[in-house]
Short mmCIF file of C-alpha atoms in Angstrom, two decimals:
data_model
loop_
_atom_site.label_atom_id
_atom_site.label_comp_id
_atom_site.label_asym_id
_atom_site.label_seq_id
_atom_site.Cartn_x
_atom_site.Cartn_y
_atom_site.Cartn_z
CA UNK A 1 -8.23 -27.09 1.52
CA UNK A 2 -6.33 -24.02 -0.33
CA UNK A 3 -3.85 -23.77 -2.73
CA UNK A 4 -2.25 -20.88 -4.65
CA UNK A 5 -0.52 -20.04 -7.90
CA UNK A 6 2.32 -17.60 -8.70
CA UNK A 7 4.78 -17.24 -11.02
CA UNK A 8 8.60 -18.11 -9.56
CA UNK A 9 10.55 -15.63 -10.70
CA UNK A 10 9.79 -11.91 -12.62
CA UNK A 11 12.63 -9.57 -13.71
CA UNK A 12 12.20 -6.01 -14.32
CA UNK A 13 14.37 -2.83 -14.87
CA UNK A 14 14.05 0.49 -12.24
CA UNK A 15 11.07 2.75 -12.87
CA UNK A 16 9.12 0.18 -14.79
CA UNK A 17 5.47 -1.33 -14.21
CA UNK A 18 5.65 -5.07 -12.84
CA UNK A 19 2.51 -7.27 -12.30
CA UNK A 20 2.45 -10.48 -9.81
CA UNK A 21 -0.53 -12.63 -10.49
CA UNK A 22 -1.91 -14.92 -8.02
CA UNK A 23 -4.59 -17.55 -8.48
CA UNK A 24 -6.27 -19.35 -5.69
CA UNK A 25 -8.50 -22.46 -4.83
CA UNK A 26 -10.10 -21.89 -1.59
CA UNK A 27 -13.48 -23.48 0.31
CA UNK A 28 -14.65 -20.18 1.83
CA UNK A 29 -13.02 -17.21 0.64
CA UNK A 30 -12.14 -14.55 3.43
CA UNK A 31 -9.33 -12.26 1.39
CA UNK A 32 -6.32 -12.24 -0.34
CA UNK A 33 -3.12 -10.34 0.97
CA UNK A 34 0.45 -9.60 -0.48
CA UNK A 35 3.54 -9.53 1.61
CA UNK A 36 7.14 -8.72 0.80
CA UNK A 37 10.27 -10.12 2.32
CA UNK A 38 13.55 -9.25 1.56
CA UNK A 39 16.56 -11.92 1.59
CA UNK A 40 17.00 -12.86 5.58
CA UNK A 41 14.01 -11.01 6.65
CA UNK A 42 10.20 -11.72 7.95
CA UNK A 43 7.67 -11.05 5.64
CA UNK A 44 5.93 -7.40 6.12
CA UNK A 45 2.24 -6.97 5.22
CA UNK A 46 1.95 -4.94 1.78
CA UNK A 47 -1.85 -5.20 0.76
CA UNK A 48 -4.90 -6.73 1.16
CA UNK A 49 -8.78 -7.48 -0.69
CA UNK A 50 -11.87 -8.80 0.61
CA UNK A 51 -13.90 -6.97 -2.43
CA UNK A 52 -13.37 -7.22 -5.99
CA UNK A 53 -11.83 -4.44 -7.43
CA UNK A 54 -8.07 -2.12 -7.03
CA UNK A 55 -6.74 -1.34 -3.44
CA UNK A 56 -4.29 1.45 -4.18
CA UNK A 57 -1.40 1.85 -1.53
CA UNK A 58 1.51 4.26 -2.64
CA UNK A 59 3.36 2.82 -5.41
CA UNK A 60 1.77 -0.64 -4.69
CA UNK A 61 -1.54 -1.59 -5.94
CA UNK A 62 -3.52 -4.98 -5.62
CA UNK A 63 -6.37 -5.98 -7.69
CA UNK A 64 -9.04 -8.68 -7.12
CA UNK A 65 -11.60 -11.06 -8.89
CA UNK A 66 -13.46 -13.49 -6.88
CA UNK A 67 -15.33 -14.53 -9.41
CA UNK A 68 -11.91 -15.66 -11.23
CA UNK A 69 -10.33 -16.61 -7.66
CA UNK A 70 -7.43 -14.29 -9.04
CA UNK A 71 -5.63 -11.11 -7.81
CA UNK A 72 -2.62 -9.40 -8.62
CA UNK A 73 -0.02 -6.92 -7.11
CA UNK A 74 0.89 -3.79 -9.01
CA UNK A 75 4.05 -2.27 -8.43
CA UNK A 76 4.86 1.09 -10.30
CA UNK A 77 8.29 2.69 -10.67
CA UNK A 78 10.16 -0.06 -9.25
CA UNK A 79 13.08 0.73 -7.52
CA UNK A 80 16.01 -1.23 -6.55
CA UNK A 81 14.92 -1.97 -3.22
CA UNK A 82 11.74 -3.17 -4.25
CA UNK A 83 13.92 -6.69 -5.19
CA UNK A 84 12.57 -9.22 -2.84
CA UNK A 85 10.30 -12.20 -2.68
CA UNK A 86 6.39 -11.67 -2.93
CA UNK A 87 3.84 -13.89 -1.48
CA UNK A 88 0.12 -13.78 -1.79
CA UNK A 89 -2.05 -15.29 0.70
CA UNK A 90 -5.68 -16.42 1.10
CA UNK A 91 -7.35 -16.78 3.78
CA UNK A 92 -10.58 -18.79 4.09
CA UNK A 93 -13.49 -17.96 5.63
CA UNK A 94 -14.63 -19.97 9.23
CA UNK A 95 -12.55 -21.11 11.88
CA UNK A 96 -9.18 -19.34 12.83
CA UNK A 97 -8.97 -17.42 9.59
CA UNK A 98 -5.15 -19.36 8.49
CA UNK A 99 -3.66 -18.04 5.60
CA UNK A 100 -2.38 -20.14 3.26
CA UNK A 101 1.22 -18.97 1.37
CA UNK A 102 1.80 -18.95 -2.24
CA UNK A 103 5.34 -20.46 -2.99
CA UNK A 104 6.68 -16.79 -3.30
CA UNK A 105 7.52 -14.78 -6.31
CA UNK A 106 11.01 -13.50 -6.83
CA UNK A 107 11.38 -9.98 -8.09
CA UNK A 108 14.36 -8.85 -9.55
CA UNK A 109 15.18 -4.96 -10.32
CA UNK A 110 17.93 -4.30 -12.56
CA UNK A 111 19.80 -0.99 -13.18
CA UNK B 1 1.18 0.07 13.01
CA UNK B 2 1.08 -3.13 14.88
CA UNK B 3 3.97 -4.48 15.96
CA UNK B 4 5.41 -8.26 16.84
CA UNK B 5 8.31 -8.84 18.65
CA UNK B 6 10.40 -12.09 18.34
CA UNK B 7 13.30 -13.23 20.43
CA UNK B 8 16.09 -14.57 19.96
CA UNK B 9 16.87 -13.44 16.26
CA UNK B 10 19.80 -16.10 16.44
CA UNK B 11 20.39 -19.28 18.03
CA UNK B 12 23.14 -21.44 17.92
CA UNK B 13 22.75 -24.65 20.26
CA UNK B 14 24.36 -28.00 20.41
CA UNK B 15 22.32 -31.20 19.86
CA UNK B 16 20.21 -32.34 22.35
CA UNK B 17 19.56 -29.27 23.68
CA UNK B 18 16.29 -27.57 23.72
CA UNK B 19 15.14 -23.55 22.83
CA UNK B 20 12.77 -21.11 23.25
CA UNK B 21 11.51 -18.65 20.94
CA UNK B 22 9.15 -16.01 22.46
CA UNK B 23 6.42 -13.79 19.82
CA UNK B 24 4.86 -11.02 21.54
CA UNK B 25 2.45 -8.64 20.21
CA UNK B 26 3.36 -5.23 21.52
CA UNK B 27 0.92 -3.05 20.82
CA UNK B 28 -2.59 -4.98 20.20
CA UNK B 29 -3.82 -8.07 21.62
CA UNK B 30 -3.76 -11.34 19.42
CA UNK B 31 -6.20 -14.09 20.11
CA UNK B 32 -4.19 -16.07 17.71
CA UNK B 33 -0.61 -16.28 16.61
CA UNK B 34 1.15 -18.76 13.73
CA UNK B 35 4.18 -20.44 13.92
CA UNK B 36 5.89 -20.97 10.66
CA UNK B 37 8.97 -22.69 9.23
CA UNK B 38 11.14 -21.55 6.17
CA UNK B 39 13.78 -22.96 4.20
CA UNK B 40 15.78 -20.62 2.06
CA UNK B 41 14.10 -19.82 -1.32
CA UNK B 42 10.83 -21.78 0.21
CA UNK B 43 7.52 -20.39 0.85
CA UNK B 44 6.32 -20.35 4.61
CA UNK B 45 5.20 -23.71 5.87
CA UNK B 46 2.72 -23.08 8.92
CA UNK B 47 3.30 -25.29 11.47
CA UNK B 48 0.88 -24.82 14.30
CA UNK B 49 -1.80 -22.32 15.36
CA UNK B 50 -1.77 -20.93 18.68
CA UNK B 51 -5.04 -20.18 20.74
CA UNK B 52 -4.61 -18.20 23.61
CA UNK B 53 -5.58 -20.31 26.93
CA UNK B 54 -5.87 -23.05 24.56
CA UNK B 55 -3.50 -26.29 23.17
CA UNK B 56 -2.48 -25.36 19.73
CA UNK B 57 -3.58 -27.12 16.52
CA UNK B 58 -0.31 -28.41 14.56
CA UNK B 59 -0.28 -29.26 10.91
CA UNK B 60 0.13 -32.39 9.57
CA UNK B 61 3.63 -33.66 9.73
CA UNK B 62 4.35 -31.37 13.17
CA UNK B 63 5.48 -33.25 15.78
CA UNK B 64 3.68 -31.69 18.98
CA UNK B 65 6.02 -33.15 21.64
CA UNK B 66 8.78 -31.93 19.75
CA UNK B 67 7.19 -28.32 18.99
CA UNK B 68 5.64 -27.13 22.20
CA UNK B 69 3.63 -24.31 22.00
CA UNK B 70 2.25 -22.16 24.42
CA UNK B 71 -0.08 -19.36 24.30
CA UNK B 72 -0.42 -17.61 27.70
CA UNK B 73 -1.49 -14.48 27.25
CA UNK B 74 -3.15 -12.72 24.66
CA UNK B 75 0.45 -10.71 23.77
CA UNK B 76 2.44 -13.63 24.26
CA UNK B 77 3.10 -16.98 22.78
CA UNK B 78 6.19 -19.16 22.92
CA UNK B 79 7.87 -22.03 20.76
CA UNK B 80 9.87 -24.64 22.43
CA UNK B 81 12.22 -26.84 19.99
CA UNK B 82 13.05 -29.59 22.35
CA UNK B 83 15.99 -32.02 21.89
CA UNK B 84 16.79 -30.24 18.85
CA UNK B 85 18.75 -31.86 16.03
CA UNK B 86 20.86 -30.42 13.25
CA UNK B 87 17.76 -31.27 10.78
CA UNK B 88 15.67 -28.85 13.14
CA UNK B 89 17.81 -25.84 11.79
CA UNK B 90 15.94 -23.46 10.09
CA UNK B 91 14.31 -20.06 9.95
CA UNK B 92 11.26 -19.89 12.43
CA UNK B 93 8.49 -17.12 12.12
CA UNK B 94 5.68 -15.86 14.16
CA UNK B 95 2.89 -13.80 13.03
CA UNK B 96 -0.34 -12.65 14.74
CA UNK B 97 -3.65 -10.61 13.62
CA UNK B 98 -4.94 -8.21 15.64
CA UNK B 99 -8.22 -9.66 17.57
CA UNK B 100 -10.32 -6.33 16.50
CA UNK B 101 -8.99 -6.02 12.68
CA UNK B 102 -9.34 -7.64 9.61
CA UNK B 103 -8.34 -11.24 10.48
CA UNK B 104 -6.61 -11.88 7.06
CA UNK B 105 -3.84 -9.58 8.02
CA UNK B 106 -0.51 -11.17 9.32
CA UNK B 107 1.90 -8.99 11.45
CA UNK B 108 4.98 -11.15 11.69
CA UNK B 109 8.06 -11.12 13.98
CA UNK B 110 11.38 -10.58 12.57
CA UNK B 111 12.03 -14.64 12.56
CA UNK B 112 14.41 -17.03 14.61
CA UNK B 113 17.33 -18.15 12.79
CA UNK B 114 17.86 -21.54 14.40
CA UNK B 115 21.27 -23.32 13.88
CA UNK B 116 21.93 -26.49 15.86
CA UNK B 117 25.37 -28.51 15.48
#
């Protein structure tokens, strides 16, 4: 099966840069994805990595190291609206590509 | 971008009634859709994988007779909570991945908040 570890909570101030780490265990790796979820809302897709390296999408970047079973989400120029839960999810190869989600990291951005 | 529509967004029902939740992919075909349940401040718990034209695959501990899933077309999956009870109150979310796109990108519906009285 799959399992993921990510910090439960991270706090930062507006304008800062924050990194949310995610380590995973999986048998057969297809990709690592990141999702944002605001309170009361549904998750929205942010970024994904299938290969090693950094993927940049505006203020958000995601990094993957398959040899280390490790990835992170980097949020730059933090804004108050970035306060949300962030989930990493690993998808195993083969079959239905069922994603397994981490427990989520609550990001609190202070003024 | 890919859009998944989920209805209703909020349901309040009496104990013993059944509730149907619809999940539609609006601008893409989804061979596979997923149904999740989420408790406050917790992660997404996968309930079942819904495959078009075949029976759903349920996760361990999820009662298939309680949570009926039908995936009638490439754009529609439904979850019916049968004989709902207060313990079934939760946030239910569906997701889908495009049949033609990266398999590890999930597009989520807005979720359905179910309250059973």
